[in-house]
Tab-separated table of C-alpha atoms in Angstrom:
chain	number	residue	atom	x	y	z
T	295	MET	CA	85.162	115.266	130.559
T	296	GLU	CA	84.084	112.026	132.184
T	297	GLN	CA	81.656	109.345	131.066
T	298	GLN	CA	80.371	106.823	133.596
T	299	GLN	CA	80.761	103.170	132.807
T	300	ASN	CA	79.664	99.648	132.327
T	301	PRO	CA	77.408	98.469	135.183
T	302	ASP	CA	79.241	95.166	135.540
T	303	HIS	CA	80.869	94.841	138.970
T	304	HIS	CA	83.425	92.143	138.287
T	305	ARG	CA	86.330	92.229	140.770
T	306	GLY	CA	89.542	90.363	141.334
T	307	GLY	CA	93.095	90.648	142.640
T	308	ASP	CA	94.320	93.147	145.213
T	309	GLY	CA	95.486	96.495	143.885
T	310	GLY	CA	95.707	97.948	147.380
T	311	GLY	CA	93.023	100.510	146.565
T	312	ARG	CA	95.354	102.459	144.283
T	313	LEU	CA	94.027	104.497	141.394
T	314	TYR	CA	96.018	104.835	138.171
T	315	CYS	CA	95.416	106.802	134.993
T	316	VAL	CA	96.185	105.218	131.610
T	317	THR	CA	96.396	107.517	128.585
T	318	GLY	CA	95.771	106.066	125.149
T	319	ALA	CA	93.605	103.365	126.695
T	320	THR	CA	92.226	102.077	123.396
T	321	GLY	CA	95.657	101.468	121.866
T	322	TYR	CA	97.521	98.155	121.807
T	323	ILE	CA	99.548	98.559	125.007
T	324	GLY	CA	97.034	100.853	126.696
T	325	SER	CA	94.075	98.500	126.314
T	326	TRP	CA	96.018	95.526	127.654
T	327	LEU	CA	97.402	97.616	130.516
T	328	VAL	CA	93.884	98.656	131.566
T	329	LYS	CA	92.815	94.997	131.462
T	330	SER	CA	95.843	93.934	133.503
T	331	LEU	CA	95.381	96.629	136.158
T	332	LEU	CA	91.703	95.800	136.606
T	333	GLU	CA	92.441	92.076	136.904
T	334	LYS	CA	94.977	92.885	139.631
T	335	GLY	CA	92.380	94.840	141.587
T	336	TYR	CA	93.435	98.412	140.805
T	337	SER	CA	91.055	101.218	139.917
T	338	VAL	CA	91.633	102.909	136.574
T	339	HIS	CA	90.954	106.243	134.925
T	340	ALA	CA	91.257	105.518	131.195
T	341	THR	CA	91.574	108.399	128.733
T	342	VAL	CA	90.087	108.100	125.255
T	343	ARG	CA	89.230	110.499	122.447
T	344	ASN	CA	85.551	109.573	122.162
T	345	PRO	CA	83.994	107.790	125.159
T	346	GLY	CA	80.698	107.212	123.353
T	347	SER	CA	82.144	105.456	120.320
T	348	ALA	CA	81.551	101.858	119.270
T	349	ASN	CA	85.290	101.359	119.734
T	350	CYS	CA	84.987	102.177	123.447
T	351	ASP	CA	81.961	99.904	123.776
T	352	HIS	CA	84.133	97.098	122.407
T	353	PHE	CA	86.718	97.618	125.144
T	354	LEU	CA	84.198	98.040	127.956
T	355	LYS	CA	82.833	94.576	127.227
T	356	LEU	CA	86.357	93.149	127.448
T	357	TRP	CA	87.626	95.126	130.444
T	358	ARG	CA	84.627	94.478	132.718
T	359	GLY	CA	85.852	97.075	135.205
T	360	GLY	CA	82.605	97.947	136.915
T	361	ASP	CA	82.885	100.835	139.370
T	362	ARG	CA	86.691	100.577	139.352
T	363	LEU	CA	86.854	101.881	135.773
T	364	ARG	CA	86.001	105.371	134.549
T	365	LEU	CA	86.507	106.740	131.048
T	366	PHE	CA	87.593	110.324	130.438
T	367	LYS	CA	87.558	112.206	127.179
T	368	ALA	CA	90.979	113.785	126.673
T	369	ASP	CA	93.064	115.124	123.809
T	370	LEU	CA	96.849	115.455	123.877
T	371	HIS	CA	96.658	118.744	122.014
T	372	GLU	CA	94.236	120.453	124.411
T	373	GLU	CA	95.723	122.120	127.470
T	374	ARG	CA	94.223	120.964	130.797
T	375	SER	CA	92.398	118.205	128.915
T	376	PHE	CA	93.823	115.599	131.310
T	377	ASP	CA	93.160	117.491	134.562
T	378	ASP	CA	90.029	115.540	135.493
T	379	ALA	CA	91.488	112.188	134.446
T	380	VAL	CA	94.604	112.408	136.629
T	381	GLN	CA	92.910	114.013	139.632
T	382	GLY	CA	93.203	111.717	142.649
T	383	CYS	CA	95.429	109.224	140.825
T	384	HIS	CA	98.506	107.758	142.499
T	385	GLY	CA	100.335	107.450	139.178
T	386	VAL	CA	99.928	107.977	135.444
T	387	PHE	CA	100.893	105.637	132.614
T	388	HIS	CA	101.440	107.849	129.580
T	389	VAL	CA	101.012	105.366	126.746
T	390	ALA	CA	99.176	107.591	124.250
T	391	ALA	CA	100.806	108.600	120.990
T	392	SER	CA	99.263	110.110	117.884
T	393	MET	CA	101.224	109.814	114.661
T	394	ASP	CA	101.905	107.568	111.704
T	395	ILE	CA	105.136	105.593	111.967
T	396	VAL	CA	105.708	105.623	108.185
T	397	LEU	CA	106.019	109.061	106.597
T	398	PRO	CA	107.769	110.141	103.378
T	399	PRO	CA	111.399	111.306	103.689
T	400	THR	CA	110.652	114.461	101.688
T	401	ASN	CA	109.275	116.477	104.612
T	402	ASN	CA	111.563	119.421	105.360
T	403	HIS	CA	112.948	120.333	108.764
T	404	ASP	CA	110.534	123.179	109.524
T	405	SER	CA	107.464	121.211	108.439
T	406	VAL	CA	108.307	118.162	110.532
T	407	GLN	CA	109.235	120.269	113.553
T	408	SER	CA	106.138	122.480	113.524
T	409	ASN	CA	103.491	120.036	112.278
T	410	ILE	CA	104.526	116.810	114.008
T	411	ILE	CA	107.210	117.081	116.673
T	412	ASP	CA	106.154	120.291	118.440
T	413	PRO	CA	102.506	119.145	118.895
T	414	LEU	CA	103.674	115.785	120.291
T	415	ILE	CA	106.023	117.462	122.758
T	416	LYS	CA	103.255	119.872	123.776
T	417	GLY	CA	100.909	116.916	124.319
T	418	ALA	CA	103.348	115.134	126.622
T	419	LEU	CA	103.984	118.327	128.583
T	420	ASN	CA	100.232	118.951	128.857
T	421	ILE	CA	99.910	115.630	130.681
T	422	LEU	CA	102.838	116.400	132.992
T	423	LYS	CA	101.338	119.811	133.794
T	424	SER	CA	98.042	118.121	134.672
T	425	CYS	CA	99.970	115.784	136.981
T	426	LEU	CA	101.538	118.782	138.719
T	427	ARG	CA	98.164	120.408	139.240
T	428	SER	CA	96.659	117.180	140.622
T	429	LYS	CA	98.831	117.215	143.782
T	430	SER	CA	98.151	113.452	143.986
T	431	VAL	CA	100.304	111.913	141.224
T	432	LYS	CA	103.498	110.427	142.675
T	433	ARG	CA	105.036	108.969	139.519
T	434	VAL	CA	104.603	109.012	135.742
T	435	VAL	CA	105.635	106.043	133.592
T	436	PHE	CA	106.223	107.078	129.992
T	437	THR	CA	106.143	104.607	127.095
T	438	SER	CA	109.191	105.177	124.904
T	439	SER	CA	110.603	103.115	122.044
T	440	ILE	CA	113.752	101.234	121.073
T	441	SER	CA	113.687	103.482	118.002
T	442	THR	CA	115.401	106.088	120.196
T	443	MET	CA	118.413	103.760	120.511
T	444	THR	CA	121.149	102.617	118.140
T	445	ALA	CA	123.573	99.673	118.011
T	446	LEU	CA	126.164	101.639	116.031
T	447	ASN	CA	128.923	103.771	117.524
T	448	ASN	CA	130.098	107.073	116.042
T	449	ASP	CA	132.359	105.203	113.601
T	450	GLY	CA	129.523	103.049	112.318
T	451	GLU	CA	130.783	99.932	114.113
T	452	TRP	CA	128.532	97.490	115.959
T	453	LEU	CA	128.348	97.865	119.721
T	454	PRO	CA	128.467	94.523	121.577
T	455	VAL	CA	125.608	95.581	123.868
T	456	VAL	CA	122.795	98.095	123.433
T	457	ASP	CA	121.781	99.548	126.783
T	458	GLU	CA	119.965	102.656	127.962
T	459	SER	CA	122.995	104.855	127.192
T	460	CYS	CA	122.978	104.076	123.450
T	461	ARG	CA	120.834	106.995	122.338
T	462	ILE	CA	120.649	107.652	118.620
T	463	PRO	CA	122.147	111.094	117.814
T	464	ILE	CA	119.500	113.575	116.714
T	465	ASP	CA	121.637	114.909	113.867
T	466	VAL	CA	122.030	111.383	112.475
T	467	VAL	CA	118.255	111.012	112.257
T	468	TRP	CA	117.847	114.381	110.545
T	469	ASN	CA	120.666	113.719	108.079
T	470	THR	CA	119.888	110.118	107.091
T	471	LYS	CA	116.065	110.263	107.060
T	472	SER	CA	115.793	106.477	106.876
T	473	SER	CA	112.416	104.726	106.915
T	474	GLY	CA	110.439	105.734	110.016
T	475	TRP	CA	112.750	108.679	110.748
T	476	VAL	CA	110.007	111.092	111.831
T	477	TYR	CA	108.707	108.577	114.371
T	478	VAL	CA	112.248	108.054	115.713
T	479	LEU	CA	112.855	111.778	115.990
T	480	SER	CA	109.504	112.519	117.622
T	481	LYS	CA	109.955	109.795	120.238
T	482	ARG	CA	113.495	110.931	121.048
T	483	LEU	CA	112.691	114.642	121.322
T	484	THR	CA	109.432	114.082	123.224
T	485	GLU	CA	111.212	111.918	125.775
T	486	ASP	CA	114.029	114.463	126.162
T	487	ALA	CA	111.561	117.306	126.698
T	488	SER	CA	109.533	115.251	129.174
T	489	PHE	CA	112.554	114.372	131.315
T	490	GLN	CA	113.716	117.997	131.269
T	491	PHE	CA	110.293	119.249	132.384
T	492	ALA	CA	110.054	116.536	135.041
T	493	LYS	CA	113.483	117.437	136.414
T	494	GLU	CA	112.668	121.145	136.558
T	495	ASN	CA	109.320	120.554	138.266
T	496	GLY	CA	110.062	117.695	140.641
T	497	ILE	CA	108.052	115.001	138.830
T	498	HIS	CA	109.248	111.407	139.204
T	499	LEU	CA	109.316	110.227	135.578
T	500	ILE	CA	110.249	106.715	134.436
T	501	SER	CA	110.673	105.706	130.794
T	502	VAL	CA	109.931	102.193	129.481
T	503	VAL	CA	111.897	101.690	126.266
T	504	THR	CA	109.776	99.144	124.423
T	505	THR	CA	111.061	96.848	121.736
T	506	THR	CA	108.570	95.409	119.211
T	507	VAL	CA	105.455	94.500	121.200
T	508	ALA	CA	103.656	91.406	119.930
T	509	GLY	CA	101.429	88.535	121.005
T	510	PRO	CA	97.695	88.742	121.815
T	511	PHE	CA	95.751	91.976	121.415
T	512	LEU	CA	92.371	93.454	122.372
T	513	THR	CA	92.071	96.103	119.664
T	514	PRO	CA	89.545	95.555	116.848
T	515	ALA	CA	92.234	96.390	114.289
T	516	VAL	CA	95.535	94.521	114.129
T	517	PRO	CA	98.175	96.662	115.910
T	518	LEU	CA	100.897	98.286	113.836
T	519	SER	CA	103.712	96.482	115.678
T	520	ILE	CA	102.176	93.121	114.749
T	521	ARG	CA	101.749	94.142	111.110
T	522	PHE	CA	105.379	95.283	111.252
T	523	LEU	CA	106.569	91.937	112.640
T	524	LEU	CA	104.540	89.904	110.137
T	525	SER	CA	105.413	92.019	107.085
T	526	PRO	CA	107.685	89.257	105.677
T	527	ILE	CA	104.488	87.179	105.385
T	528	THR	CA	102.097	89.910	104.236
T	529	GLY	CA	104.543	91.690	101.941
T	530	ASP	CA	103.579	95.185	103.159
T	531	SER	CA	106.301	97.165	101.377
T	532	ASP	CA	106.429	100.132	103.772
T	533	LEU	CA	106.636	97.940	106.856
T	534	LEU	CA	109.109	95.551	105.215
T	535	ARG	CA	111.361	98.505	104.502
T	536	LEU	CA	110.973	99.714	108.080
T	537	LEU	CA	111.731	96.234	109.438
T	538	SER	CA	114.926	96.154	107.390
T	539	THR	CA	115.859	99.649	108.603
T	540	VAL	CA	115.430	98.632	112.249
T	541	ASN	CA	117.541	95.525	111.677
T	542	SER	CA	120.226	97.664	110.015
T	543	ARG	CA	120.309	100.174	112.886
T	544	MET	CA	119.975	97.716	115.777
T	545	GLY	CA	121.592	94.583	114.306
T	546	SER	CA	118.510	92.602	115.329
T	547	ILE	CA	114.783	92.834	116.061
T	548	GLY	CA	113.972	93.030	119.766
T	549	LEU	CA	110.662	91.553	120.920
T	550	VAL	CA	108.519	91.605	124.031
T	551	HIS	CA	105.163	89.987	124.818
T	552	THR	CA	102.086	92.156	125.410
T	553	GLU	CA	101.670	90.834	128.933
T	554	ASP	CA	105.345	91.333	129.799
T	555	ILE	CA	105.442	94.954	128.626
T	556	CYS	CA	102.374	95.775	130.723
T	557	ASN	CA	103.812	93.976	133.742
T	558	ALA	CA	107.023	95.982	133.295
T	559	HIS	CA	105.080	99.262	133.290
T	560	LEU	CA	103.400	98.371	136.580
T	561	TYR	CA	106.634	97.018	138.087
T	562	LEU	CA	108.425	100.298	137.369
T	563	MET	CA	105.488	102.318	138.648
T	564	GLU	CA	105.613	100.594	142.020
T	565	HIS	CA	109.300	99.785	142.595
T	566	ASP	CA	110.841	102.262	145.032
T	567	GLN	CA	114.280	102.136	143.411
T	568	ALA	CA	113.163	102.687	139.799
T	569	GLU	CA	114.904	105.658	138.158
T	570	GLY	CA	115.422	106.831	134.579
T	571	SER	CA	114.929	104.651	131.507
T	572	TYR	CA	114.601	100.869	131.174
T	573	ILE	CA	114.829	98.788	128.003
T	574	CYS	CA	112.146	96.099	127.925
T	575	CYS	CA	113.201	93.234	125.649
T	576	THR	CA	112.563	89.518	126.110
T	577	ASN	CA	115.207	88.696	123.512
T	578	SER	CA	116.101	89.567	119.950
T	579	CYS	CA	116.781	87.882	116.625
T	580	THR	CA	118.225	89.025	113.332
T	581	LEU	CA	115.879	89.658	110.450
T	582	SER	CA	117.029	86.492	108.699
T	583	GLN	CA	116.402	84.476	111.886
T	584	LEU	CA	112.917	85.979	112.152
T	585	VAL	CA	112.101	85.023	108.564
T	586	ASP	CA	113.456	81.499	109.098
T	587	TYR	CA	111.292	81.028	112.177
T	588	LEU	CA	108.202	82.441	110.492
T	589	ALA	CA	108.793	79.961	107.664
T	590	LYS	CA	108.781	77.098	110.172
T	591	ILE	CA	105.530	78.009	111.873
T	592	TYR	CA	103.700	79.529	108.906
T	593	PRO	CA	104.967	77.944	105.669
T	594	SER	CA	104.038	80.181	102.761
T	595	PRO	CA	105.357	80.641	99.217
T	596	ASN	CA	104.734	84.365	99.684
T	597	LEU	CA	107.205	84.682	102.554
T	598	HIS	CA	109.543	87.528	101.713
T	599	ARG	CA	113.116	86.601	102.504
T	600	ILE	CA	114.740	89.932	103.045
T	601	VAL	CA	117.938	90.667	104.900
T	602	GLY	CA	119.276	93.787	106.503
T	603	ALA	CA	122.784	95.131	106.629
T	604	LYS	CA	125.461	92.489	106.326
T	605	MET	CA	127.195	92.019	109.654
T	606	GLU	CA	130.832	91.027	110.019
T	607	SER	CA	130.377	89.991	113.634
T	608	ALA	CA	127.676	88.756	115.989
T	609	PRO	CA	124.696	91.119	116.252
T	610	SER	CA	124.487	93.446	119.216
T	611	GLU	CA	122.653	92.283	122.325
T	612	ILE	CA	119.668	94.473	123.168
T	613	SER	CA	120.125	94.384	126.909
T	614	SER	CA	117.368	94.395	129.503
T	615	LYS	CA	119.939	93.983	132.283
T	616	LYS	CA	118.980	97.181	134.107
T	617	LEU	CA	115.345	96.073	134.349
T	618	LYS	CA	116.241	92.513	135.362
T	619	ASP	CA	118.749	93.768	137.945
T	620	LEU	CA	115.808	95.589	139.536
T	621	GLY	CA	114.140	92.187	139.928
T	622	PHE	CA	111.801	92.030	136.923
T	623	ARG	CA	111.369	88.651	135.200
T	624	TYR	CA	109.893	87.915	131.784
T	625	LYS	CA	107.148	85.337	131.436
T	626	TYR	CA	107.421	84.653	127.690
T	627	GLY	CA	110.358	83.652	125.504
T	628	LEU	CA	111.120	84.968	122.027
T	629	HIS	CA	109.598	82.103	120.082
T	630	GLU	CA	106.486	82.093	122.246
T	631	VAL	CA	105.981	85.744	121.335
T	632	ILE	CA	106.308	85.054	117.607
T	633	HIS	CA	104.130	81.951	117.702
T	634	GLN	CA	101.340	83.626	119.678
T	635	THR	CA	101.467	86.579	117.289
T	636	VAL	CA	100.862	84.311	114.301
T	637	ASP	CA	98.096	82.401	116.116
T	638	CYS	CA	96.279	85.577	117.194
T	639	SER	CA	96.608	87.087	113.719
T	640	ILE	CA	94.973	83.998	112.223
T	641	ASP	CA	92.188	84.159	114.816
T	642	ALA	CA	91.630	87.836	113.945
T	643	GLY	CA	91.466	87.071	110.222
T	644	PHE	CA	94.618	89.080	109.463
T	645	LEU	CA	96.416	85.944	108.261
T	646	PRO	CA	94.537	83.178	106.463
T	647	PRO	CA	94.560	79.754	108.143
T	648	ASN	CA	97.555	77.709	107.070
T	649	LYS	CA	96.999	73.966	107.154
T	650	ASN	CA	100.757	73.412	107.149
T	651	LYS	CA	101.309	75.641	110.189
T	652	SER	CA	102.945	73.706	113.019
T	653	THR	CA	101.259	73.532	116.406
T	654	SER	CA	102.549	75.638	119.276
T	655	HIS	CA	103.642	72.498	121.114
T	656	ASP	CA	105.612	71.096	118.176
T	657	ALA	CA	107.371	74.373	117.469
T	658	MET	CA	108.195	75.116	121.075
T	659	SER	CA	109.563	71.646	121.751
T	660	THR	CA	112.345	72.089	119.224
T	661	THR	CA	113.025	75.796	118.922
T	662	ARG	CA	111.834	77.509	122.083
T	663	LEU	CA	114.072	80.258	123.392
T	664	GLN	CA	113.364	80.847	127.050
T	665	ALA	CA	113.087	84.333	128.465
T	666	SER	CA	115.882	85.137	130.855
């Protein structure tokens, strides 16, 4: 179901007349991706759950898409719900996801499979089926997560490099049930099912394996990934535990700027040689390094100094080599991502102003880590 848009006719850039669909358009990545596509001159079909909501009005004022933007009501769990949205589109960015990242470890196998994982897989396949019916969609770019990867080999030893082949074994997730395990499992199984369906039906599917996305945001609420990253400051116990779990599994925390992750989605949509999965990571730091840097730019007696698993060697490198070998370049370095995240969180009222907080220029002049 479609709802016509904002009368503003702002234009800019040169998208070559291409039309793209973005699912989950009011989420953190989705909202920025819509903004980025419109600024580059593309036309966009954005799917949302409730086009008439105040939340959508908020985004329409920011996107300023004019006649190049149309909203469509769509639900992952309703078959053919995305048919109208993808019709006539050159490609689809499947960014939408609908689940809580932090769930109790007490859920049994059957409950998790039937109540969470199966509906998410069905939702992803519903979108791919709509793409098949459209006859126009040439490529689908799927937003995955670094949670589907691991830096540990089968013997529990650290791998020197984490690349796209380092998939976390499904049985390990089921057996350990560490913090965030249902999210990890759902992402892994949904991606597997999507690639299998795409292969069987001739759909060109690309997966963007995102690390922790941070930096500026358009959403009225502070995105979960930012609350996750700043949990050493806020003391959110669930997210602190999850942050420690990620550090223990990956050996470090991988980060990527909002703008870079959206640019990577578009780059992989349009590059002729793109195939398979691509890790998107500006750089990474250990949990202790993250806390040390947060302490420099946002001094606070409440800063929680937590550490993950003790490492006997250097942490694994979360490698974005495959993406960079394709020609993609990052705009923002690791410390820029962290610093902008703190600044934007203060502006949004999520963090209180800190009179001792260093300026971006001062911090970057001494500790900046360039993107490579």
